[in-house]
Amino acid sequence: MSKIALVTGASSGIGWATATALSAVGYDLIICGRRAERLAELSSQVQTKTHSLLFDVRDKDSVINAMDSLPAEWKNIDVLVNNAGNAHGFSSTQEGNLDDWDAMIDINVKGLLYVTRSVIPGMVERGTGHVINIGSIAGKEVYPNGNVYCASKHAVDAINNGMRLDLFGTGVKVSQVCPGLVETEFSMVRFKGDSDRSDKVYQGFDPLTANDIADIIQFMVTRPKHVNLSDVIVLAGEQVSSTMVNRQ
Ligand code: NDP
Ligand code: 8X3
């Protein structure tokens, strides 16, 4: 019987690449996001079976209803990739936008918790499973104007570590991947569609790609039962911290 992976934020960037990479090693996919047409396109490009779930991770009831709606053959989720998330805005604390703050805390932190809470009881019951949380270098350090985004990713770091302790002895693995600069739609969302600002983030060096992160996730989930890569920080080759990037 093939295994099932649920990937949140599969409609773009790291989530899309991860879904593709997991399909390549035989996983059937539950792909989640808000953009139906993107999920349909992803579904048409992978070789394994897919089931799309459309929901906003901020909406607790939608998350629960979506998970409850899964047909019986899709309920036994082996791998959960908590990837949905974004930065919204890039302002100092004294000038920050309250709606941006709400979005980052609601999506990156509370959304991750809602999905996790819906999925892991089944893993515990079956005595097997693997949760991969997408953190960030922003969850290991802070940088100017990163304030609330960094806080949300520090929260993911803490939730990841706490979840691993809570799941001690259950057979469920918990891992985190913390990327540095990955060229996706991330900066377009952060800068609200300002492509000049967004493009500059990735100029003058080779940033990570979504496929680089997906390769790591594929490697993590294909390790034998006795191996857990519990926390991986992955930076671009020319990057040594959030803010120190050797640009030409
Ligand atoms: P993208 O903007 O390309 O993708 C973000 C994904 O999250 C989309 O699929 C989007 O789907 C989904 N998403 C966003 N908000 C919601 C929501 N409210 N409800 C449901 N889904 C949502 O960015 P990345 O691929 O780069 O980001 C993926 C993860 O990686 C994030 O957690 C991000 O913080 C993290 N990360 C990114 C880095 C980078 O440099 N790019 C570095 C480190 C970590 P849709 O819009 O269809 O709902
Ligand atoms: C995304 C990477 O450095 O823009 O988490 O915060 S960074």
PDB file of C-alpha atoms and ligand atoms in Angstrom:
ATOM      1  CA  MET A   1       0.000   0.000   0.000  1.00  0.00           C
ATOM      2  CA  SER A   2       1.421   3.404  -0.878  1.00  0.00           C
ATOM      3  CA  LYS A   3       2.110   5.970   1.795  1.00  0.00           C
ATOM      4  CA  ILE A   4       0.335   9.304   2.114  1.00  0.00           C
ATOM      5  CA  ALA A   5       1.933  12.733   2.590  1.00  0.00           C
ATOM      6  CA  LEU A   6      -0.055  15.876   3.368  1.00  0.00           C
ATOM      7  CA  VAL A   7       1.684  19.092   2.294  1.00  0.00           C
ATOM      8  CA  THR A   8       0.299  22.495   3.272  1.00  0.00           C
ATOM      9  CA  GLY A   9       1.098  25.420   0.992  1.00  0.00           C
ATOM     10  CA  ALA A  10       1.519  23.015  -1.932  1.00  0.00           C
ATOM     11  CA  SER A  11       0.330  25.617  -4.451  1.00  0.00           C
ATOM     12  CA  SER A  12       3.697  27.373  -4.611  1.00  0.00           C
ATOM     13  CA  GLY A  13       7.417  27.388  -3.856  1.00  0.00           C
ATOM     14  CA  ILE A  14       8.768  24.961  -1.275  1.00  0.00           C
ATOM     15  CA  GLY A  15       5.426  23.187  -0.826  1.00  0.00           C
ATOM     16  CA  TRP A  16       5.007  22.556  -4.555  1.00  0.00           C
ATOM     17  CA  ALA A  17       8.571  21.257  -4.893  1.00  0.00           C
ATOM     18  CA  THR A  18       8.161  19.084  -1.794  1.00  0.00           C
ATOM     19  CA  ALA A  19       4.932  17.538  -3.046  1.00  0.00           C
ATOM     20  CA  THR A  20       6.668  16.766  -6.340  1.00  0.00           C
ATOM     21  CA  ALA A  21       9.705  15.258  -4.583  1.00  0.00           C
ATOM     22  CA  LEU A  22       7.559  13.097  -2.301  1.00  0.00           C
ATOM     23  CA  SER A  23       5.497  11.901  -5.232  1.00  0.00           C
ATOM     24  CA  ALA A  24       8.756  10.915  -6.957  1.00  0.00           C
ATOM     25  CA  VAL A  25       9.482   8.485  -4.096  1.00  0.00           C
ATOM     26  CA  GLY A  26       5.979   7.019  -4.245  1.00  0.00           C
ATOM     27  CA  TYR A  27       3.865   9.065  -1.851  1.00  0.00           C
ATOM     28  CA  ASP A  28       0.238   9.724  -2.665  1.00  0.00           C
ATOM     29  CA  LEU A  29      -0.410  13.371  -1.886  1.00  0.00           C
ATOM     30  CA  ILE A  30      -2.944  15.447  -0.008  1.00  0.00           C
ATOM     31  CA  ILE A  31      -2.156  18.889  -1.379  1.00  0.00           C
ATOM     32  CA  CYS A  32      -3.437  21.948   0.452  1.00  0.00           C
ATOM     33  CA  GLY A  33      -3.694  25.649  -0.295  1.00  0.00           C
ATOM     34  CA  ARG A  34      -6.196  28.366  -1.157  1.00  0.00           C
ATOM     35  CA  ARG A  35      -5.571  28.490  -4.933  1.00  0.00           C
ATOM     36  CA  ALA A  36      -7.544  25.658  -6.539  1.00  0.00           C
ATOM     37  CA  GLU A  37      -6.142  26.152 -10.040  1.00  0.00           C
ATOM     38  CA  ARG A  38      -2.555  25.812  -8.791  1.00  0.00           C
ATOM     39  CA  LEU A  39      -3.387  22.606  -6.956  1.00  0.00           C
ATOM     40  CA  ALA A  40      -5.083  21.243 -10.078  1.00  0.00           C
ATOM     41  CA  GLU A  41      -1.945  22.040 -12.091  1.00  0.00           C
ATOM     42  CA  LEU A  42       0.279  20.323  -9.521  1.00  0.00           C
ATOM     43  CA  SER A  43      -2.025  17.335  -9.515  1.00  0.00           C
ATOM     44  CA  SER A  44      -1.699  17.017 -13.297  1.00  0.00           C
ATOM     45  CA  GLN A  45       2.114  17.035 -13.072  1.00  0.00           C
ATOM     46  CA  VAL A  46       2.762  14.294 -10.519  1.00  0.00           C
ATOM     47  CA  GLN A  47       2.658  10.558 -11.109  1.00  0.00           C
ATOM     48  CA  THR A  48       1.025   9.415  -7.862  1.00  0.00           C
ATOM     49  CA  LYS A  49      -2.574   9.921  -6.677  1.00  0.00           C
ATOM     50  CA  THR A  50      -3.587  13.307  -5.286  1.00  0.00           C
ATOM     51  CA  HIS A  51      -6.419  14.693  -3.205  1.00  0.00           C
ATOM     52  CA  SER A  52      -6.749  18.485  -2.979  1.00  0.00           C
ATOM     53  CA  LEU A  53      -7.940  20.302   0.128  1.00  0.00           C
ATOM     54  CA  LEU A  54      -8.779  23.976  -0.198  1.00  0.00           C
ATOM     55  CA  PHE A  55      -8.689  25.872   3.050  1.00  0.00           C
ATOM     56  CA  ASP A  56      -7.211  28.902   4.752  1.00  0.00           C
ATOM     57  CA  VAL A  57      -5.055  27.677   7.646  1.00  0.00           C
ATOM     58  CA  ARG A  58      -6.135  30.730   9.659  1.00  0.00           C
ATOM     59  CA  ASP A  59      -9.692  29.446   9.769  1.00  0.00           C
ATOM     60  CA  LYS A  60      -9.903  26.809  12.505  1.00  0.00           C
ATOM     61  CA  ASP A  61     -13.289  25.452  11.383  1.00  0.00           C
ATOM     62  CA  SER A  62     -12.176  25.182   7.749  1.00  0.00           C
ATOM     63  CA  VAL A  63      -9.106  23.227   8.785  1.00  0.00           C
ATOM     64  CA  ILE A  64     -11.163  20.820  10.887  1.00  0.00           C
ATOM     65  CA  ASN A  65     -13.871  20.439   8.219  1.00  0.00           C
ATOM     66  CA  ALA A  66     -11.287  19.844   5.491  1.00  0.00           C
ATOM     67  CA  MET A  67      -9.576  17.115   7.520  1.00  0.00           C
ATOM     68  CA  ASP A  68     -12.923  15.552   8.452  1.00  0.00           C
ATOM     69  CA  SER A  69     -13.885  15.528   4.765  1.00  0.00           C
ATOM     70  CA  LEU A  70     -11.023  13.198   3.827  1.00  0.00           C
ATOM     71  CA  PRO A  71     -12.330   9.923   2.379  1.00  0.00           C
ATOM     72  CA  ALA A  72     -11.381   6.838   4.428  1.00  0.00           C
ATOM     73  CA  GLU A  73      -8.622   5.860   2.007  1.00  0.00           C
ATOM     74  CA  TRP A  74      -6.899   9.221   2.570  1.00  0.00           C
ATOM     75  CA  LYS A  75      -7.139   9.382   6.355  1.00  0.00           C
ATOM     76  CA  ASN A  76      -3.996   7.465   7.326  1.00  0.00           C
ATOM     77  CA  ILE A  77      -1.452  10.206   6.814  1.00  0.00           C
ATOM     78  CA  ASP A  78       2.171   9.043   7.100  1.00  0.00           C
ATOM     79  CA  VAL A  79       3.948  12.360   6.544  1.00  0.00           C
ATOM     80  CA  LEU A  80       2.741  15.868   7.394  1.00  0.00           C
ATOM     81  CA  VAL A  81       4.717  18.766   5.947  1.00  0.00           C
ATOM     82  CA  ASN A  82       3.736  21.966   7.757  1.00  0.00           C
ATOM     83  CA  ASN A  83       4.880  24.410   5.119  1.00  0.00           C
ATOM     84  CA  ALA A  84       2.101  27.005   4.560  1.00  0.00           C
ATOM     85  CA  GLY A  85       3.316  30.395   5.671  1.00  0.00           C
ATOM     86  CA  ASN A  86       4.673  33.737   4.605  1.00  0.00           C
ATOM     87  CA  ALA A  87       6.150  37.001   5.777  1.00  0.00           C
ATOM     88  CA  HIS A  88       3.796  39.974   5.501  1.00  0.00           C
ATOM     89  CA  GLY A  89       5.518  43.363   5.487  1.00  0.00           C
ATOM     90  CA  PHE A  90       9.029  44.470   6.407  1.00  0.00           C
ATOM     91  CA  SER A  91       8.684  47.299   8.910  1.00  0.00           C
ATOM     92  CA  SER A  92      10.149  48.262  12.232  1.00  0.00           C
ATOM     93  CA  THR A  93       8.177  47.405  15.334  1.00  0.00           C
ATOM     94  CA  GLN A  94       7.316  51.075  15.825  1.00  0.00           C
ATOM     95  CA  GLU A  95       5.854  51.294  12.307  1.00  0.00           C
ATOM     96  CA  GLY A  96       4.464  47.786  11.881  1.00  0.00           C
ATOM     97  CA  ASN A  97       1.064  47.045  10.400  1.00  0.00           C
ATOM     98  CA  LEU A  98      -1.238  45.268  12.853  1.00  0.00           C
ATOM     99  CA  ASP A  99      -2.991  43.276  10.119  1.00  0.00           C
ATOM    100  CA  ASP A 100       0.380  41.980   8.896  1.00  0.00           C
ATOM    101  CA  TRP A 101       1.230  40.921  12.444  1.00  0.00           C
ATOM    102  CA  ASP A 102      -2.094  39.105  12.778  1.00  0.00           C
ATOM    103  CA  ALA A 103      -1.552  37.363   9.440  1.00  0.00           C
ATOM    104  CA  MET A 104       1.902  36.056  10.347  1.00  0.00           C
ATOM    105  CA  ILE A 105       0.927  34.835  13.785  1.00  0.00           C
ATOM    106  CA  ASP A 106      -2.375  33.362  12.586  1.00  0.00           C
ATOM    107  CA  ILE A 107      -0.929  31.604   9.522  1.00  0.00           C
ATOM    108  CA  ASN A 108       2.616  30.644  10.519  1.00  0.00           C
ATOM    109  CA  VAL A 109       1.873  29.697  14.121  1.00  0.00           C
ATOM    110  CA  LYS A 110      -1.821  29.053  14.764  1.00  0.00           C
ATOM    111  CA  GLY A 111      -2.459  27.569  11.306  1.00  0.00           C
ATOM    112  CA  LEU A 112       0.416  25.138  11.754  1.00  0.00           C
ATOM    113  CA  LEU A 113      -1.023  24.132  15.122  1.00  0.00           C
ATOM    114  CA  TYR A 114      -4.570  23.612  13.781  1.00  0.00           C
ATOM    115  CA  VAL A 115      -3.368  21.323  10.991  1.00  0.00           C
ATOM    116  CA  THR A 116      -1.028  19.436  13.299  1.00  0.00           C
ATOM    117  CA  ARG A 117      -3.718  18.906  15.938  1.00  0.00           C
ATOM    118  CA  SER A 118      -5.996  17.429  13.256  1.00  0.00           C
ATOM    119  CA  VAL A 119      -3.396  15.037  11.893  1.00  0.00           C
ATOM    120  CA  ILE A 120      -1.181  13.703  14.689  1.00  0.00           C
ATOM    121  CA  PRO A 121      -3.753  11.823  16.808  1.00  0.00           C
ATOM    122  CA  GLY A 122      -4.104   9.359  13.913  1.00  0.00           C
ATOM    123  CA  MET A 123      -0.322   8.969  13.719  1.00  0.00           C
ATOM    124  CA  VAL A 124      -0.166   8.284  17.455  1.00  0.00           C
ATOM    125  CA  GLU A 125      -2.969   5.731  17.166  1.00  0.00           C
ATOM    126  CA  ARG A 126      -1.136   3.924  14.365  1.00  0.00           C
ATOM    127  CA  GLY A 127       2.231   4.220  16.153  1.00  0.00           C
ATOM    128  CA  THR A 128       3.929   5.729  13.132  1.00  0.00           C
ATOM    129  CA  GLY A 129       4.272   9.011  11.281  1.00  0.00           C
ATOM    130  CA  HIS A 130       6.599  11.900  10.520  1.00  0.00           C
ATOM    131  CA  VAL A 131       5.918  15.614  10.957  1.00  0.00           C
ATOM    132  CA  ILE A 132       8.217  18.004   9.106  1.00  0.00           C
ATOM    133  CA  ASN A 133       7.892  21.626  10.160  1.00  0.00           C
ATOM    134  CA  ILE A 134       9.227  24.328   7.868  1.00  0.00           C
ATOM    135  CA  GLY A 135      10.923  26.801  10.145  1.00  0.00           C
ATOM    136  CA  SER A 136      13.480  29.330   8.963  1.00  0.00           C
ATOM    137  CA  ILE A 137      16.843  30.861   9.709  1.00  0.00           C
ATOM    138  CA  ALA A 138      14.472  33.591  10.999  1.00  0.00           C
ATOM    139  CA  GLY A 139      13.507  31.125  13.736  1.00  0.00           C
ATOM    140  CA  LYS A 140      17.116  30.837  14.885  1.00  0.00           C
ATOM    141  CA  GLU A 141      18.098  34.524  14.814  1.00  0.00           C
ATOM    142  CA  VAL A 142      16.453  37.918  14.333  1.00  0.00           C
ATOM    143  CA  TYR A 143      17.124  40.738  11.885  1.00  0.00           C
ATOM    144  CA  PRO A 144      16.021  44.374  11.600  1.00  0.00           C
ATOM    145  CA  ASN A 145      12.391  44.683  10.405  1.00  0.00           C
ATOM    146  CA  GLY A 146      11.958  40.926  10.758  1.00  0.00           C
ATOM    147  CA  ASN A 147      10.409  41.287  14.252  1.00  0.00           C
ATOM    148  CA  VAL A 148       7.058  39.474  14.027  1.00  0.00           C
ATOM    149  CA  TYR A 149       8.010  37.141  11.162  1.00  0.00           C
ATOM    150  CA  CYS A 150      11.076  36.100  13.194  1.00  0.00           C
ATOM    151  CA  ALA A 151       8.864  35.686  16.261  1.00  0.00           C
ATOM    152  CA  SER A 152       6.488  33.454  14.307  1.00  0.00           C
ATOM    153  CA  LYS A 153       9.372  31.267  13.141  1.00  0.00           C
ATOM    154  CA  HIS A 154      10.881  31.173  16.655  1.00  0.00           C
ATOM    155  CA  ALA A 155       7.455  29.906  17.698  1.00  0.00           C
ATOM    156  CA  VAL A 156       7.655  27.191  15.031  1.00  0.00           C
ATOM    157  CA  ASP A 157      11.089  26.243  16.427  1.00  0.00           C
ATOM    158  CA  ALA A 158       9.624  25.931  19.942  1.00  0.00           C
ATOM    159  CA  ILE A 159       6.521  24.066  18.748  1.00  0.00           C
ATOM    160  CA  ASN A 160       8.714  21.690  16.741  1.00  0.00           C
ATOM    161  CA  ASN A 161      10.872  20.887  19.778  1.00  0.00           C
ATOM    162  CA  GLY A 162       7.910  20.664  22.151  1.00  0.00           C
ATOM    163  CA  MET A 163       6.005  18.402  19.778  1.00  0.00           C
ATOM    164  CA  ARG A 164       8.961  16.030  19.583  1.00  0.00           C
ATOM    165  CA  LEU A 165       8.984  15.758  23.388  1.00  0.00           C
ATOM    166  CA  ASP A 166       5.211  15.280  23.549  1.00  0.00           C
ATOM    167  CA  LEU A 167       5.396  12.507  20.957  1.00  0.00           C
ATOM    168  CA  PHE A 168       8.193  10.682  22.811  1.00  0.00           C
ATOM    169  CA  GLY A 169       7.618   6.943  22.663  1.00  0.00           C
ATOM    170  CA  THR A 170       4.735   7.116  20.179  1.00  0.00           C
ATOM    171  CA  GLY A 171       6.707   6.162  17.061  1.00  0.00           C
ATOM    172  CA  VAL A 172       6.035   9.561  15.467  1.00  0.00           C
ATOM    173  CA  LYS A 173       9.125  11.489  14.306  1.00  0.00           C
ATOM    174  CA  VAL A 174       9.281  15.278  14.348  1.00  0.00           C
ATOM    175  CA  SER A 175      11.767  17.245  12.248  1.00  0.00           C
ATOM    176  CA  GLN A 176      12.346  20.830  11.248  1.00  0.00           C
ATOM    177  CA  VAL A 177      13.960  22.345   8.172  1.00  0.00           C
ATOM    178  CA  CYS A 178      15.169  25.922   8.561  1.00  0.00           C
ATOM    179  CA  PRO A 179      16.083  27.476   5.215  1.00  0.00           C
ATOM    180  CA  GLY A 180      17.882  30.720   4.516  1.00  0.00           C
ATOM    181  CA  LEU A 181      17.076  32.659   1.357  1.00  0.00           C
ATOM    182  CA  VAL A 182      14.998  30.564  -1.065  1.00  0.00           C
ATOM    183  CA  GLU A 183      13.772  32.186  -4.282  1.00  0.00           C
ATOM    184  CA  THR A 184       9.996  31.602  -4.345  1.00  0.00           C
ATOM    185  CA  GLU A 185       6.947  33.876  -4.212  1.00  0.00           C
ATOM    186  CA  PHE A 186       7.885  34.562  -0.586  1.00  0.00           C
ATOM    187  CA  SER A 187       9.347  38.039  -1.131  1.00  0.00           C
ATOM    188  CA  MET A 188       6.551  39.059  -3.504  1.00  0.00           C
ATOM    189  CA  VAL A 189       4.122  38.313  -0.677  1.00  0.00           C
ATOM    190  CA  ARG A 190       6.316  40.054   1.912  1.00  0.00           C
ATOM    191  CA  PHE A 191       6.589  43.190  -0.268  1.00  0.00           C
ATOM    192  CA  LYS A 192       2.940  43.035  -1.356  1.00  0.00           C
ATOM    193  CA  GLY A 193       3.607  42.552  -5.067  1.00  0.00           C
ATOM    194  CA  ASP A 194       6.471  45.079  -5.356  1.00  0.00           C
ATOM    195  CA  SER A 195       8.671  43.115  -7.771  1.00  0.00           C
ATOM    196  CA  ASP A 196      11.563  45.623  -7.639  1.00  0.00           C
ATOM    197  CA  ARG A 197      11.984  45.085  -3.900  1.00  0.00           C
ATOM    198  CA  SER A 198      11.322  41.398  -4.171  1.00  0.00           C
ATOM    199  CA  ASP A 199      13.837  40.800  -6.995  1.00  0.00           C
ATOM    200  CA  LYS A 200      16.583  42.606  -5.038  1.00  0.00           C
ATOM    201  CA  VAL A 201      16.421  40.003  -2.272  1.00  0.00           C
ATOM    202  CA  TYR A 202      17.816  37.366  -4.628  1.00  0.00           C
ATOM    203  CA  GLN A 203      20.219  39.490  -6.682  1.00  0.00           C
ATOM    204  CA  GLY A 204      24.035  39.170  -6.764  1.00  0.00           C
ATOM    205  CA  PHE A 205      24.290  35.596  -5.464  1.00  0.00           C
ATOM    206  CA  ASP A 206      22.808  32.159  -6.056  1.00  0.00           C
ATOM    207  CA  PRO A 207      19.881  31.772  -3.665  1.00  0.00           C
ATOM    208  CA  LEU A 208      18.530  28.414  -2.607  1.00  0.00           C
ATOM    209  CA  THR A 209      15.761  26.988  -4.778  1.00  0.00           C
ATOM    210  CA  ALA A 210      12.563  25.316  -3.641  1.00  0.00           C
ATOM    211  CA  ASN A 211      13.948  22.064  -5.087  1.00  0.00           C
ATOM    212  CA  ASP A 212      16.996  22.306  -2.779  1.00  0.00           C
ATOM    213  CA  ILE A 213      14.651  22.259   0.208  1.00  0.00           C
ATOM    214  CA  ALA A 214      12.457  19.535  -1.268  1.00  0.00           C
ATOM    215  CA  ASP A 215      15.546  17.322  -1.755  1.00  0.00           C
ATOM    216  CA  ILE A 216      16.292  17.609   1.959  1.00  0.00           C
ATOM    217  CA  ILE A 217      12.721  16.764   2.926  1.00  0.00           C
ATOM    218  CA  GLN A 218      12.730  13.788   0.567  1.00  0.00           C
ATOM    219  CA  PHE A 219      15.988  12.610   2.191  1.00  0.00           C
ATOM    220  CA  MET A 220      14.524  13.053   5.693  1.00  0.00           C
ATOM    221  CA  VAL A 221      11.405  11.003   5.064  1.00  0.00           C
ATOM    222  CA  THR A 222      13.266   8.207   3.316  1.00  0.00           C
ATOM    223  CA  ARG A 223      15.647   7.557   6.248  1.00  0.00           C
ATOM    224  CA  PRO A 224      15.081   4.288   8.111  1.00  0.00           C
ATOM    225  CA  LYS A 225      12.955   4.250  11.268  1.00  0.00           C
ATOM    226  CA  HIS A 226      15.980   4.527  13.578  1.00  0.00           C
ATOM    227  CA  VAL A 227      17.182   7.811  11.987  1.00  0.00           C
ATOM    228  CA  ASN A 228      15.653  11.254  12.569  1.00  0.00           C
ATOM    229  CA  LEU A 229      17.242  14.396  11.185  1.00  0.00           C
ATOM    230  CA  SER A 230      15.590  16.473  13.877  1.00  0.00           C
ATOM    231  CA  ASP A 231      16.670  19.974  12.825  1.00  0.00           C
ATOM    232  CA  VAL A 232      18.392  21.106   9.652  1.00  0.00           C
ATOM    233  CA  ILE A 233      19.549  24.655   8.919  1.00  0.00           C
ATOM    234  CA  VAL A 234      20.246  25.163   5.227  1.00  0.00           C
ATOM    235  CA  LEU A 235      21.719  28.399   3.918  1.00  0.00           C
ATOM    236  CA  ALA A 236      22.690  29.569   0.456  1.00  0.00           C
ATOM    237  CA  GLY A 237      26.379  29.008  -0.223  1.00  0.00           C
ATOM    238  CA  GLU A 238      27.115  32.731  -0.086  1.00  0.00           C
ATOM    239  CA  GLN A 239      25.003  33.291   3.033  1.00  0.00           C
ATOM    240  CA  VAL A 240      26.275  33.064   6.611  1.00  0.00           C
ATOM    241  CA  SER A 241      23.324  34.620   8.479  1.00  0.00           C
ATOM    242  CA  SER A 242      19.960  36.223   7.710  1.00  0.00           C
ATOM    243  CA  THR A 243      21.622  39.498   6.804  1.00  0.00           C
ATOM    244  CA  MET A 244      25.171  38.551   5.729  1.00  0.00           C
ATOM    245  CA  VAL A 245      25.098  37.543   2.086  1.00  0.00           C
ATOM    246  CA  ASN A 246      28.136  37.856  -0.165  1.00  0.00           C
ATOM    247  CA  ARG A 247      26.604  39.629  -3.162  1.00  0.00           C
ATOM    248  CA  GLN A 248      28.626  40.431  -6.290  1.00  0.00           C
TER     249      GLN A 248
HETATM  250  P1  NDP B   1       5.437  30.913  -1.255  1.00  0.00           P
HETATM  251  O1  NDP B   1       4.834  32.260  -1.081  1.00  0.00           O
HETATM  252  O2  NDP B   1       5.964  30.528  -2.584  1.00  0.00           O
HETATM  253  O3  NDP B   1       4.421  29.793  -0.762  1.00  0.00           O
HETATM  254  C1  NDP B   1       3.630  29.958   0.387  1.00  0.00           C
HETATM  255  C2  NDP B   1       2.595  28.863   0.426  1.00  0.00           C
HETATM  256  O4  NDP B   1       1.833  28.996   1.654  1.00  0.00           O
HETATM  257  C3  NDP B   1       1.613  28.940  -0.719  1.00  0.00           C
HETATM  258  O5  NDP B   1       1.397  27.656  -1.239  1.00  0.00           O
HETATM  259  C4  NDP B   1       0.348  29.477  -0.090  1.00  0.00           C
HETATM  260  O6  NDP B   1      -0.797  28.911  -0.708  1.00  0.00           O
HETATM  261  C5  NDP B   1       0.455  28.952   1.344  1.00  0.00           C
HETATM  262  N1  NDP B   1      -0.292  29.814   2.247  1.00  0.00           N
HETATM  263  C6  NDP B   1      -0.010  31.092   2.590  1.00  0.00           C
HETATM  264  N2  NDP B   1      -0.974  31.600   3.392  1.00  0.00           N
HETATM  265  C7  NDP B   1      -1.884  30.604   3.547  1.00  0.00           C
HETATM  266  C8  NDP B   1      -3.103  30.515   4.252  1.00  0.00           C
HETATM  267  N3  NDP B   1      -3.592  31.548   4.955  1.00  0.00           N
HETATM  268  N4  NDP B   1      -3.802  29.353   4.205  1.00  0.00           N
HETATM  269  C9  NDP B   1      -3.336  28.307   3.489  1.00  0.00           C
HETATM  270  N5  NDP B   1      -2.164  28.326   2.806  1.00  0.00           N
HETATM  271  C10 NDP B   1      -1.464  29.466   2.831  1.00  0.00           C
HETATM  272  O7  NDP B   1       6.629  30.838  -0.162  1.00  0.00           O
HETATM  273  P2  NDP B   1       7.665  29.688   0.226  1.00  0.00           P
HETATM  274  O8  NDP B   1       7.449  28.468  -0.549  1.00  0.00           O
HETATM  275  O9  NDP B   1       8.994  30.305   0.228  1.00  0.00           O
HETATM  276  O10 NDP B   1       7.248  29.472   1.744  1.00  0.00           O
HETATM  277  C11 NDP B   1       6.895  28.221   2.285  1.00  0.00           C
HETATM  278  C12 NDP B   1       7.363  28.158   3.720  1.00  0.00           C
HETATM  279  O11 NDP B   1       8.781  28.272   3.775  1.00  0.00           O
HETATM  280  C13 NDP B   1       6.820  29.263   4.626  1.00  0.00           C
HETATM  281  O12 NDP B   1       6.483  28.709   5.879  1.00  0.00           O
HETATM  282  C14 NDP B   1       8.007  30.201   4.764  1.00  0.00           C
HETATM  283  O13 NDP B   1       7.962  30.932   5.962  1.00  0.00           O
HETATM  284  C15 NDP B   1       9.146  29.215   4.755  1.00  0.00           C
HETATM  285  N6  NDP B   1      10.467  29.741   4.417  1.00  0.00           N
HETATM  286  C16 NDP B   1      10.678  30.386   3.240  1.00  0.00           C
HETATM  287  C17 NDP B   1      11.935  30.870   2.944  1.00  0.00           C
HETATM  288  C18 NDP B   1      12.233  31.647   1.711  1.00  0.00           C
HETATM  289  O14 NDP B   1      13.271  32.331   1.666  1.00  0.00           O
HETATM  290  N7  NDP B   1      11.409  31.571   0.664  1.00  0.00           N
HETATM  291  C19 NDP B   1      13.055  30.654   3.871  1.00  0.00           C
HETATM  292  C20 NDP B   1      12.705  29.994   5.082  1.00  0.00           C
HETATM  293  C21 NDP B   1      11.457  29.527   5.330  1.00  0.00           C
HETATM  294  P3  NDP B   1      -2.097  29.719  -1.177  1.00  0.00           P
HETATM  295  O15 NDP B   1      -1.683  31.126  -1.457  1.00  0.00           O
HETATM  296  O16 NDP B   1      -2.586  28.967  -2.371  1.00  0.00           O
HETATM  297  O17 NDP B   1      -3.010  29.586  -0.011  1.00  0.00           O
HETATM  298  C1  8X3 B   2      12.604  33.337   5.060  1.00  0.00           C
HETATM  299  C2  8X3 B   2      14.052  33.669   5.102  1.00  0.00           C
HETATM  300  O1  8X3 B   2      15.738  35.443   5.797  1.00  0.00           O
HETATM  301  O2  8X3 B   2      13.764  36.178   4.577  1.00  0.00           O
HETATM  302  O3  8X3 B   2      12.213  32.692   6.220  1.00  0.00           O
HETATM  303  O4  8X3 B   2      13.593  35.514   6.870  1.00  0.00           O
HETATM  304  S1  8X3 B   2      14.297  35.273   5.625  1.00  0.00           S
END
